[in-house]
Amino acid sequence: QKNLNILSPDQIQLAKMLLEMGQSHLFNHWSEPGQHDEEKRSFFDQVSKLNASYPGGLASYIQNARRLLADSKEGKNPFDGFTPSVPSGEVLTFGDENFVKFEEAGIEEVRNAAFVLVAGGLGERLGYNGIKVALPSETTTGTCFLQHYIECILALQEASCRLAQGQCERQIPLVIMTSDDTHARTLELLESNAYFGMKPTQVKLLKQEKVACLDDNEATLAMDPVSKYRIQTKPHGHGDVHSLLYSSGLLNTWHDAGLKWVLFFQDTNGLLFKAIPAALGVSSTREYHVNSLAVPRKAKEAIGGITKLTHADGRTMVINVEYNQLDPLLRATGYADGDVNSETGYSPFPGNINQLILNLGPYIEELTRTHGAIPEFVNPKYKDSSKTSFKSSTRLECMMQDYPKSLSPSARVGFTVMDAWLAYAPVKNNPEDAAKVPKGNPYHSATSGEMAIYRANSLILRKAGVEIADPVKATFNGQEVEVWPCVTWKPKWAMTFAEVRSKVGGSCSVSQSSTMVIKGRNVFVEDLSLDGALVVNSIEDAEVKVVGPVHNKGWFLEQVDHKDTSIPEEIRIRGFKINKVEQLELNYTEPGKFTYKS
Ligand code: UGB
């Protein structure tokens, strides 16, 4: 009461709401007016932010928390009444006629798409000190994830607009969801690299806010451990992306500009864009409102499983069941062994790689109804089995892939399964944890993420007719991986299999220890026999043909130890560095037609 006259009318309203919601403890220790007034006002700035950034405000947050905490205390199964079964979706095989057809359809559509990268997570499992999008996706060229993603989007934009025969000026929008943990560093990375070639107006950063922490089952808001005038906060999860997009007004702007698709993706999957054209082709051909990308999943692998859930009352939905919930759900519903591999060597439930393609029209309709609120969950760590107190404060969380949960059963929700070697190699685990991954399961480390890029590029070239030597096995940071030739190309060289095929001709071969880097759109390799390192740089208007044998000492992977702090962190977490001994480097900086023949 005594402090009322230092507060604005809005702040008084917020204080009333907190008192009505049983949060009087937040004010118990408040000092006399005239003392700590600045801190009191900044407390209300924080409350106002927490209130504005949650659909329905803080009062809703507290109500939702009480309901979910009560359910959790009771041990209520979130899938109560639902029986899981294996769903059917579009299963694609890289390079076959069907795949090529979907890729063509995807390229046609992609100029009508917007991309949304969720990059608010700090990656605690990886333990890297920087932001994850700044990590090199591979160290042959040192291209970081964000640069790679942007160059892929620009290459898709060019390829799609070419099909529109000069009728298309579209600049595909990119939204990046950041958080307080990643925002400043993401902006700095973009600004210091001229947005990696995108127009700054093409890129929009939306920062997610954290949510209030909860001390007990009554949803008592937790005080910050260091300030008596601050509420403790923690991240709310990637599901925030929907409410942020809704409140930004961008969805309507996109719709008015004629866009049809929104593609969501995560921070460290260097393969993902190899799967995008075909997956978007599936969305447009099958007219899916929601299309999730999936890969065959090893049982118990730490990625969610796409599952069909059928309720006793007849309702069905196809939805991601998170990795920690799938096994208990299966055990509770008649699958005595839980989440186990079938005779194929994989779980029958495809793995969700959290790449979602949403049809913009129905997405806007749904968000107009929900304002982007996504079903939440709470995961308190209880002190004991009475479940009355927590080891540390908790908070509500939400996941972007839970968006379909609130859709009506008539919504067209599908999924597309791709080969894992083509579509999925995230960098999530630190070297120690990766080395402990059970044999046969993917490491999801910086080591495996980089090796997967070389393997995918090698396999794509093989499928295009290039003779690629078999890989050798090597162990880096305690992880045994296949080492393929280190092949990379800029996205503008080829974004689809048909493009790759059109750029390699005759009888080409690449030895196992070779490196090939193609940095130019119009580079053609013909009857190339590569044993060593070859780097081709060329400008857009140069048409370059590389023919014949290229032999030199090449580049080598040299072991490094992840504990050796004299080596930069982004290198040592891979367990190797590239020793560049000798290469043939071809540079074409003038327009024209050129042939290199050794
Ligand atoms: N992220 C945010 O932007 N904000 C947040 O508050 C949290 C994360 P993780 P997770 O594909 O491999 C997901 O931590 O959540 C961003 C799926 O839920 O890498 O453990 C963050 O920056 C799971 O079903 O993954 O698991 C990153 O880009 C499975 O599909 C992204 O969200 C798994 O990813 C994912 O965050 C997978």
XYZ file of C-alpha atoms and ligand atoms in Angstrom:
635
model
C 0.000 0.000 0.000
C 2.685 2.428 1.067
C 4.467 2.178 -2.259
C 1.410 2.874 -4.397
C 2.281 6.493 -5.069
C 5.570 5.624 -6.736
C 3.746 3.409 -9.280
C 2.009 4.317 -12.529
C -1.664 3.311 -13.063
C -0.512 0.410 -15.328
C 1.874 -0.785 -12.659
C -0.886 -0.641 -10.053
C -3.050 -2.827 -12.313
C -0.222 -5.335 -12.609
C 0.264 -5.337 -8.828
C -3.471 -6.009 -8.323
C -3.355 -8.878 -10.782
C -0.382 -10.422 -8.954
C -2.149 -10.108 -5.600
C -5.330 -11.656 -7.023
C -3.233 -14.489 -8.407
C -1.880 -15.276 -4.923
C 1.574 -13.739 -5.433
C 1.648 -11.359 -2.436
C 5.026 -12.813 -1.378
C 6.586 -10.778 -4.187
C 5.935 -7.610 -2.156
C 6.424 -8.851 1.434
C 9.989 -7.639 1.701
C 9.431 -4.292 -0.057
C 11.196 -1.427 1.705
C 9.661 1.929 2.655
C 8.962 4.366 -0.216
C 12.091 6.324 -1.062
C 14.283 3.263 -0.700
C 15.053 0.973 -3.693
C 12.475 2.863 -5.811
C 14.508 2.305 -8.969
C 14.549 -1.439 -8.339
C 10.815 -1.438 -7.653
C 10.152 0.275 -10.977
C 12.432 -2.132 -12.801
C 10.576 -5.002 -11.085
C 7.419 -3.737 -12.775
C 9.205 -3.350 -16.100
C 10.008 -7.024 -15.841
C 6.451 -7.955 -14.796
C 5.072 -5.912 -17.661
C 7.354 -7.750 -20.123
C 6.423 -11.159 -18.702
C 2.781 -10.176 -18.936
C 2.985 -8.943 -22.528
C 5.026 -11.792 -23.930
C 2.726 -14.634 -22.843
C -0.578 -15.219 -24.664
C -3.244 -14.226 -22.101
C -0.685 -12.569 -19.811
C 0.848 -13.620 -16.515
C -2.520 -14.493 -14.970
C -2.987 -17.136 -17.695
C 0.550 -18.343 -17.169
C -0.082 -18.871 -13.444
C -3.421 -20.617 -14.083
C -1.889 -22.896 -16.717
C 0.988 -23.651 -14.383
C -1.353 -24.645 -11.526
C -3.267 -26.992 -13.815
C -0.140 -28.613 -15.271
C 1.563 -28.878 -11.883
C -1.538 -30.573 -10.440
C -1.572 -33.015 -13.394
C 2.116 -33.698 -12.897
C 1.666 -34.286 -9.148
C -1.137 -36.734 -9.866
C 1.130 -38.467 -12.376
C -1.462 -37.914 -15.091
C -0.387 -39.402 -18.392
C -0.456 -36.652 -21.056
C -1.507 -39.318 -23.545
C -4.297 -40.683 -21.385
C -6.865 -42.527 -23.524
C -4.591 -42.537 -26.592
C -3.096 -45.647 -28.180
C 0.068 -45.207 -30.250
C 0.601 -46.830 -33.626
C 3.022 -46.428 -36.494
C 1.753 -43.734 -38.896
C 2.087 -43.872 -42.654
C 3.682 -40.988 -44.521
C 5.612 -40.226 -47.677
C 8.831 -42.232 -47.718
C 11.365 -40.890 -50.214
C 14.454 -42.529 -51.637
C 17.154 -40.106 -52.679
C 17.689 -39.787 -56.408
C 14.846 -41.953 -57.716
C 12.249 -40.639 -60.177
C 9.774 -39.818 -57.427
C 12.387 -37.867 -55.463
C 13.429 -35.870 -58.513
C 9.792 -35.088 -59.278
C 9.199 -33.785 -55.741
C 12.408 -31.734 -55.888
C 11.212 -30.071 -59.104
C 7.877 -29.241 -57.487
C 9.685 -27.897 -54.432
C 11.922 -25.587 -56.437
C 8.867 -24.269 -58.253
C 7.200 -23.475 -54.902
C 10.094 -22.209 -52.854
C 9.844 -18.625 -54.058
C 6.514 -18.627 -52.190
C 8.119 -19.663 -48.920
C 9.440 -17.932 -45.822
C 12.072 -19.581 -43.629
C 12.144 -19.482 -39.833
C 15.254 -20.534 -37.941
C 14.801 -21.216 -34.232
C 18.086 -20.246 -32.655
C 17.288 -19.176 -29.124
C 18.845 -22.226 -27.492
C 22.307 -22.026 -26.024
C 22.999 -25.707 -26.571
C 23.793 -26.788 -23.031
C 24.402 -30.353 -24.194
C 27.084 -29.149 -26.627
C 28.773 -26.943 -24.039
C 30.192 -24.648 -26.747
C 30.875 -21.117 -25.560
C 29.680 -19.298 -28.656
C 26.311 -19.322 -30.385
C 25.721 -22.532 -32.282
C 24.923 -20.897 -35.637
C 28.447 -19.402 -35.643
C 30.084 -22.850 -35.517
C 31.664 -24.050 -38.763
C 29.403 -26.696 -40.294
C 32.598 -28.135 -41.838
C 36.206 -27.025 -41.603
C 37.283 -27.641 -45.205
C 35.870 -24.216 -46.039
C 35.063 -23.039 -42.489
C 31.535 -22.018 -43.487
C 29.434 -21.482 -40.367
C 25.890 -22.805 -40.059
C 24.273 -19.397 -40.457
C 26.242 -18.616 -43.602
C 25.394 -22.024 -45.016
C 21.682 -21.597 -44.287
C 21.575 -18.136 -45.817
C 23.457 -19.247 -48.918
C 21.055 -22.170 -49.316
C 18.036 -19.867 -49.118
C 19.614 -17.477 -51.642
C 20.410 -20.372 -53.977
C 16.826 -21.638 -53.701
C 15.558 -18.126 -54.374
C 17.683 -17.869 -57.526
C 16.753 -21.320 -58.776
C 13.055 -20.756 -58.193
C 13.018 -17.283 -59.694
C 14.865 -18.574 -62.769
C 11.910 -20.895 -63.347
C 9.587 -17.893 -63.285
C 11.544 -16.596 -66.294
C 12.374 -13.141 -65.085
C 8.914 -12.558 -63.638
C 10.091 -12.938 -60.071
C 11.826 -10.377 -57.907
C 11.010 -12.196 -54.713
C 13.420 -12.111 -51.800
C 12.648 -15.080 -49.620
C 12.207 -13.837 -46.036
C 14.267 -15.316 -43.220
C 13.187 -14.957 -39.589
C 15.602 -15.933 -36.855
C 14.179 -16.517 -33.398
C 16.779 -15.512 -30.836
C 16.741 -15.197 -27.048
C 18.642 -13.070 -24.553
C 21.305 -15.776 -24.690
C 21.832 -15.518 -28.451
C 20.373 -12.249 -29.772
C 23.315 -9.848 -29.621
C 25.799 -12.391 -30.934
C 23.512 -13.431 -33.800
C 23.044 -9.816 -34.859
C 26.777 -9.201 -34.593
C 27.518 -12.278 -36.739
C 25.124 -11.043 -39.423
C 26.285 -7.443 -39.354
C 29.979 -8.216 -39.413
C 29.480 -10.471 -42.435
C 27.175 -8.251 -44.507
C 24.304 -10.660 -43.786
C 26.185 -13.316 -45.774
C 24.796 -11.861 -49.000
C 21.175 -11.407 -47.986
C 19.586 -7.995 -48.003
C 19.394 -6.850 -44.355
C 15.691 -6.150 -44.932
C 15.224 -9.807 -45.865
C 16.244 -10.953 -42.378
C 14.220 -10.311 -39.260
C 15.227 -11.261 -35.736
C 12.459 -12.020 -33.242
C 13.634 -12.372 -29.680
C 11.816 -14.791 -27.414
C 11.454 -13.836 -23.765
C 12.004 -16.178 -20.879
C 9.121 -17.136 -18.595
C 8.715 -16.896 -14.836
C 10.020 -19.716 -12.673
C 7.781 -21.489 -10.194
C 8.711 -22.541 -6.687
C 5.905 -24.959 -5.816
C 2.702 -26.664 -6.903
C 0.714 -23.455 -6.188
C 2.727 -21.778 -8.959
C 4.323 -19.361 -6.519
C 6.567 -17.192 -8.685
C 10.229 -17.678 -7.786
C 12.372 -14.745 -6.737
C 15.669 -14.298 -8.534
C 18.435 -15.692 -6.287
C 20.466 -12.475 -6.589
C 17.801 -9.725 -6.471
C 14.794 -9.279 -4.212
C 13.190 -7.130 -6.886
C 13.343 -9.615 -9.778
C 11.443 -12.752 -10.686
C 13.629 -15.660 -11.716
C 13.162 -16.646 -15.382
C 14.117 -19.543 -17.661
C 13.613 -20.367 -21.367
C 10.141 -21.424 -22.447
C 11.264 -23.572 -25.402
C 11.178 -23.382 -29.188
C 7.356 -23.447 -29.223
C 7.476 -19.672 -28.629
C 8.156 -19.223 -32.304
C 4.443 -19.454 -33.138
C 3.239 -16.720 -30.772
C 6.163 -14.500 -31.783
C 5.347 -14.874 -35.465
C 1.705 -14.190 -34.741
C 2.328 -11.036 -32.711
C 4.950 -9.741 -35.165
C 2.277 -9.346 -37.855
C 4.673 -10.946 -40.354
C 2.311 -13.775 -41.267
C -0.275 -11.404 -42.719
C 2.423 -9.402 -44.495
C 3.647 -12.625 -46.102
C 0.141 -13.698 -46.993
C -0.594 -10.335 -48.618
C 2.647 -10.668 -50.599
C 1.422 -14.009 -51.987
C 3.540 -16.378 -49.910
C 2.156 -19.865 -49.235
C 4.620 -21.726 -47.020
C 6.525 -21.296 -43.780
C 9.500 -23.597 -43.219
C 10.860 -23.975 -39.689
C 14.330 -25.321 -39.007
C 16.911 -25.718 -36.230
C 20.333 -24.303 -35.546
C 22.920 -26.973 -36.403
C 21.836 -29.393 -39.106
C 24.299 -29.052 -41.979
C 22.374 -31.491 -44.173
C 18.890 -30.158 -43.835
C 18.724 -28.100 -47.009
C 19.460 -31.178 -49.096
C 16.021 -32.379 -48.044
C 14.129 -29.106 -48.352
C 13.251 -29.045 -52.071
C 11.775 -32.560 -52.074
C 9.959 -32.063 -48.762
C 8.387 -28.827 -49.960
C 7.432 -30.649 -53.158
C 5.618 -33.226 -51.019
C 3.789 -30.451 -49.119
C 2.584 -28.775 -52.292
C 1.741 -31.973 -54.179
C -0.100 -33.564 -51.250
C -1.545 -30.206 -50.146
C -0.392 -30.790 -46.584
C -1.230 -28.151 -44.001
C 1.575 -29.556 -41.846
C 4.503 -31.627 -43.075
C 7.174 -32.789 -40.615
C 10.465 -34.089 -41.860
C 11.558 -37.363 -40.369
C 14.381 -39.883 -40.678
C 14.645 -43.522 -39.647
C 15.294 -43.437 -35.914
C 17.267 -45.793 -33.695
C 15.246 -46.863 -30.650
C 15.964 -44.554 -27.678
C 17.805 -42.068 -29.892
C 17.356 -38.561 -28.426
C 14.988 -37.357 -31.110
C 11.204 -37.442 -30.901
C 9.186 -40.173 -32.662
C 6.385 -39.368 -35.108
C 3.439 -41.344 -33.822
C -0.198 -41.851 -34.690
C -2.307 -41.461 -31.563
C -5.843 -42.834 -31.565
C -8.132 -41.878 -28.700
C -10.753 -44.213 -27.259
C -13.365 -41.696 -28.511
C -12.119 -42.106 -32.109
C -10.010 -38.941 -32.442
C -6.662 -39.428 -34.133
C -3.601 -37.252 -34.622
C -0.143 -37.681 -36.067
C 2.244 -35.992 -33.689
C 5.763 -35.996 -32.322
C 6.103 -37.891 -29.055
C 9.244 -36.617 -27.333
C 12.038 -39.139 -26.809
C 11.608 -39.332 -23.037
C 7.867 -40.031 -23.390
C 7.794 -42.551 -26.218
C 9.172 -45.520 -24.320
C 6.820 -45.147 -21.277
C 3.839 -44.557 -23.591
C 4.577 -47.746 -25.532
C 5.070 -49.789 -22.360
C 1.773 -48.475 -20.942
C -0.162 -49.425 -24.056
C 0.734 -53.031 -24.695
C 4.233 -52.820 -26.201
C 5.938 -54.739 -23.391
C 9.475 -53.968 -24.632
C 8.834 -50.268 -25.146
C 10.864 -48.411 -27.755
C 12.948 -51.085 -29.514
C 14.388 -51.533 -32.975
C 12.400 -53.707 -35.387
C 14.021 -56.197 -37.765
C 15.031 -53.217 -39.953
C 17.459 -52.160 -37.211
C 15.411 -49.001 -36.567
C 12.494 -48.048 -34.340
C 9.208 -48.371 -36.277
C 8.493 -44.743 -35.265
C 10.221 -42.294 -37.640
C 12.460 -39.717 -35.937
C 11.265 -36.123 -35.888
C 14.008 -33.763 -37.054
C 11.905 -30.733 -36.218
C 11.782 -29.362 -39.715
C 8.186 -28.315 -40.215
C 6.558 -27.037 -43.372
C 3.297 -25.216 -42.711
C 0.803 -24.027 -45.268
C 0.502 -20.305 -44.529
C -3.281 -19.857 -45.065
C -4.439 -22.544 -42.585
C -1.579 -21.544 -40.244
C -2.878 -17.974 -40.052
C -6.427 -19.248 -39.467
C -5.270 -21.423 -36.582
C -3.127 -18.727 -34.995
C -5.941 -16.214 -35.252
C -7.824 -18.634 -32.995
C -4.989 -19.560 -30.613
C -2.745 -16.457 -30.895
C 0.114 -18.902 -31.229
C -0.281 -20.496 -27.802
C 1.111 -24.029 -27.949
C 0.178 -26.821 -25.522
C 2.697 -26.642 -22.702
C 4.222 -29.088 -20.273
C 6.048 -28.873 -16.977
C 8.888 -31.041 -15.818
C 9.546 -30.377 -12.099
C 12.315 -32.278 -10.355
C 10.601 -33.267 -7.079
C 12.492 -33.563 -3.798
C 10.715 -36.807 -2.849
C 7.801 -39.037 -3.736
C 5.297 -36.802 -1.918
C 5.794 -34.467 -4.913
C 5.186 -31.436 -2.709
C 8.436 -29.579 -3.194
C 10.978 -29.157 -5.976
C 14.762 -29.529 -5.963
C 14.980 -26.259 -7.905
C 12.449 -23.925 -9.478
C 10.677 -25.094 -12.618
C 8.749 -23.386 -15.449
C 6.322 -24.158 -18.247
C 7.819 -25.180 -21.574
C 6.528 -25.674 -25.097
C 7.785 -27.197 -28.340
C 7.229 -25.945 -31.864
C 6.330 -29.406 -33.173
C 3.303 -29.528 -30.835
C 1.548 -27.019 -33.076
C -0.659 -29.722 -34.728
C -2.054 -30.814 -31.336
C -4.759 -28.166 -31.381
C -5.709 -28.609 -35.060
C -9.101 -29.981 -36.025
C -9.060 -33.603 -37.219
C -9.804 -32.416 -40.772
C -6.403 -30.661 -41.018
C -4.072 -32.330 -43.494
C -1.147 -33.364 -41.289
C 1.514 -35.496 -42.929
C 5.169 -36.302 -42.734
C 8.018 -37.119 -45.079
C 10.726 -39.645 -44.295
C 14.134 -39.119 -45.887
C 17.380 -41.033 -45.621
C 19.202 -39.875 -42.466
C 22.508 -39.591 -44.376
C 20.854 -36.985 -46.580
C 18.809 -34.962 -44.137
C 19.976 -35.086 -40.546
C 23.285 -34.574 -38.776
C 22.818 -32.109 -35.918
C 25.611 -30.894 -33.668
C 24.214 -31.232 -30.150
C 26.532 -33.331 -27.992
C 29.900 -32.505 -26.458
C 32.825 -34.860 -27.160
C 32.611 -36.711 -23.816
C 28.891 -37.436 -24.104
C 29.170 -38.294 -27.794
C 31.892 -40.847 -27.051
C 29.461 -42.561 -24.657
C 26.644 -42.927 -27.214
C 25.813 -46.653 -27.628
C 27.552 -48.190 -30.636
C 25.474 -47.896 -33.779
C 23.549 -44.832 -32.591
C 24.460 -41.452 -34.082
C 26.824 -39.233 -32.070
C 25.205 -35.896 -32.993
C 28.533 -34.195 -32.327
C 30.683 -31.653 -34.175
C 32.779 -34.612 -35.398
C 29.872 -36.612 -36.791
C 28.128 -33.473 -38.107
C 31.124 -32.583 -40.282
C 31.768 -36.144 -41.443
C 28.110 -36.461 -42.410
C 28.455 -33.533 -44.805
C 31.353 -35.202 -46.662
C 29.509 -38.510 -46.707
C 26.304 -36.968 -48.068
C 28.119 -35.023 -50.780
C 30.124 -38.113 -51.729
C 27.014 -40.288 -51.890
C 25.180 -37.710 -53.988
C 28.087 -37.573 -56.445
C 28.192 -41.371 -56.508
C 24.517 -41.476 -57.381
C 25.267 -38.932 -60.136
C 27.788 -41.348 -61.623
C 31.077 -40.218 -60.088
C 33.314 -43.032 -58.909
C 33.910 -42.218 -55.242
C 36.318 -44.362 -53.252
C 34.979 -46.173 -50.192
C 35.463 -44.445 -46.837
C 37.948 -45.484 -44.182
C 37.202 -45.706 -40.463
C 38.906 -43.321 -38.057
C 38.409 -42.351 -34.422
C 38.291 -38.692 -33.357
C 37.526 -37.616 -29.784
C 36.659 -41.234 -28.989
C 34.092 -41.527 -31.779
C 34.563 -43.956 -34.622
C 33.400 -42.365 -37.879
C 33.562 -43.033 -41.613
C 35.897 -40.664 -43.422
C 34.814 -39.994 -46.995
C 36.533 -37.666 -49.452
C 36.069 -34.095 -48.159
C 33.708 -32.863 -50.842
C 31.878 -29.560 -50.437
C 30.157 -27.182 -52.774
C 28.496 -23.817 -52.429
C 24.707 -24.101 -52.478
C 24.546 -22.045 -55.675
C 26.403 -24.865 -57.478
C 23.525 -27.274 -56.905
C 20.525 -27.490 -54.611
C 18.878 -30.516 -56.240
C 20.003 -33.873 -57.518
C 19.079 -32.896 -61.082
C 21.432 -29.891 -60.808
C 24.297 -32.045 -59.531
C 23.736 -34.499 -62.365
C 23.837 -31.708 -64.933
C 27.243 -30.548 -63.641
C 29.237 -33.767 -63.650
C 29.961 -35.540 -66.902
C 32.036 -38.263 -68.514
C 33.859 -40.608 -66.252
C 34.917 -38.886 -63.009
C 36.625 -40.374 -59.979
C 37.667 -39.117 -56.542
C 40.078 -40.968 -54.251
C 39.325 -41.453 -50.551
C 41.873 -38.940 -49.246
C 40.851 -36.218 -51.694
C 39.291 -32.830 -51.100
C 37.083 -31.063 -53.612
C 35.653 -27.578 -53.051
C 33.428 -25.983 -55.667
C 32.648 -22.310 -55.167
C 30.921 -21.174 -58.318
C 27.570 -21.670 -59.984
C 28.666 -22.580 -63.498
C 31.386 -25.093 -62.766
C 31.278 -28.378 -64.682
C 33.520 -31.329 -63.958
C 34.170 -33.781 -66.727
C 36.362 -36.870 -66.879
C 37.996 -35.606 -63.706
C 40.275 -37.974 -61.878
C 41.046 -36.407 -58.509
C 43.679 -37.612 -56.083
C 44.587 -34.654 -53.895
C 42.899 -31.307 -53.283
C 41.040 -29.217 -55.862
C 39.454 -25.825 -55.153
C 37.506 -24.019 -57.863
C 36.450 -20.380 -57.331
C 34.512 -18.639 -60.047
C 32.210 -15.680 -60.470
C 28.629 -16.035 -61.688
C 29.409 -15.030 -65.293
C 32.287 -17.433 -65.747
C 31.473 -20.850 -67.196
C 34.206 -23.218 -66.166
C 34.921 -26.773 -67.218
C 37.450 -28.813 -65.228
C 38.744 -31.823 -67.126
C 41.315 -34.539 -66.610
C 43.534 -35.849 -63.826
C 44.381 -33.682 -60.801
C 47.071 -35.163 -58.576
C 48.787 -33.430 -55.662
C 49.694 -34.043 -52.028
C 46.285 -32.783 -50.906
C 44.817 -32.008 -47.484
C 44.810 -34.278 -44.452
C 42.870 -34.673 -41.258
C 45.193 -34.404 -38.291
C 44.124 -35.666 -34.848
C 43.687 -33.083 -32.102
C 42.519 -33.620 -28.550
C 39.352 -31.859 -27.424
C 41.053 -31.095 -24.101
C 43.928 -29.215 -25.786
C 42.931 -25.619 -25.056
C 45.716 -24.211 -27.230
C 43.489 -25.111 -30.194
C 40.368 -22.998 -30.872
C 37.257 -24.533 -29.336
C 35.354 -24.839 -32.625
C 38.196 -27.014 -33.978
C 39.077 -29.109 -30.961
C 35.460 -30.212 -30.375
C 35.812 -32.109 -33.693
C 38.941 -34.011 -32.703
C 40.750 -33.112 -35.937
C 42.069 -30.189 -37.901
C 42.708 -29.973 -41.604
C 46.316 -29.799 -42.643
C 46.407 -28.115 -46.053
C 49.600 -29.446 -47.671
C 49.065 -28.928 -51.398
C 46.155 -28.139 -53.678
C 45.232 -27.056 -57.170
C 43.344 -23.798 -56.800
C 41.582 -22.427 -59.867
C 40.261 -18.854 -59.775
C 38.016 -17.365 -62.453
C 37.300 -13.704 -61.826
C 36.375 -12.563 -65.347
C 33.234 -13.376 -67.334
C 33.644 -15.892 -70.161
C 34.004 -19.596 -70.961
C 37.022 -21.433 -69.644
C 38.344 -24.962 -69.649
C 40.988 -26.218 -67.241
C 42.736 -29.294 -68.564
C 45.750 -30.707 -66.806
N 15.534 -23.408 -29.190
C 15.029 -22.136 -29.149
O 15.032 -21.410 -30.150
N 14.526 -21.691 -27.965
C 14.482 -22.454 -26.836
O 13.980 -21.982 -25.795
C 15.004 -23.770 -26.913
C 15.528 -24.214 -28.103
P 17.588 -28.479 -29.031
P 15.606 -30.454 -28.303
O 15.617 -32.535 -34.157
O 17.223 -33.260 -33.014
C 14.301 -30.982 -30.521
O 17.875 -28.204 -27.617
O 14.634 -29.383 -27.905
C 16.039 -23.907 -30.483
C 12.943 -31.637 -30.672
O 12.138 -31.220 -29.559
O 18.688 -28.638 -30.007
O 16.231 -31.304 -27.282
C 17.494 -24.312 -30.470
O 18.334 -23.196 -30.691
C 13.055 -33.142 -30.761
O 11.762 -33.701 -31.034
O 16.710 -29.792 -29.230
O 14.903 -31.434 -29.312
C 17.527 -25.353 -31.577
O 17.685 -24.748 -32.835
C 14.031 -33.573 -31.841
O 13.394 -33.513 -33.047
C 16.137 -25.983 -31.514
O 15.316 -25.080 -30.812
C 15.322 -32.776 -31.811
O 15.124 -31.359 -31.616
C 16.114 -27.361 -30.860
O 16.658 -27.303 -29.547
C 16.097 -32.899 -33.099
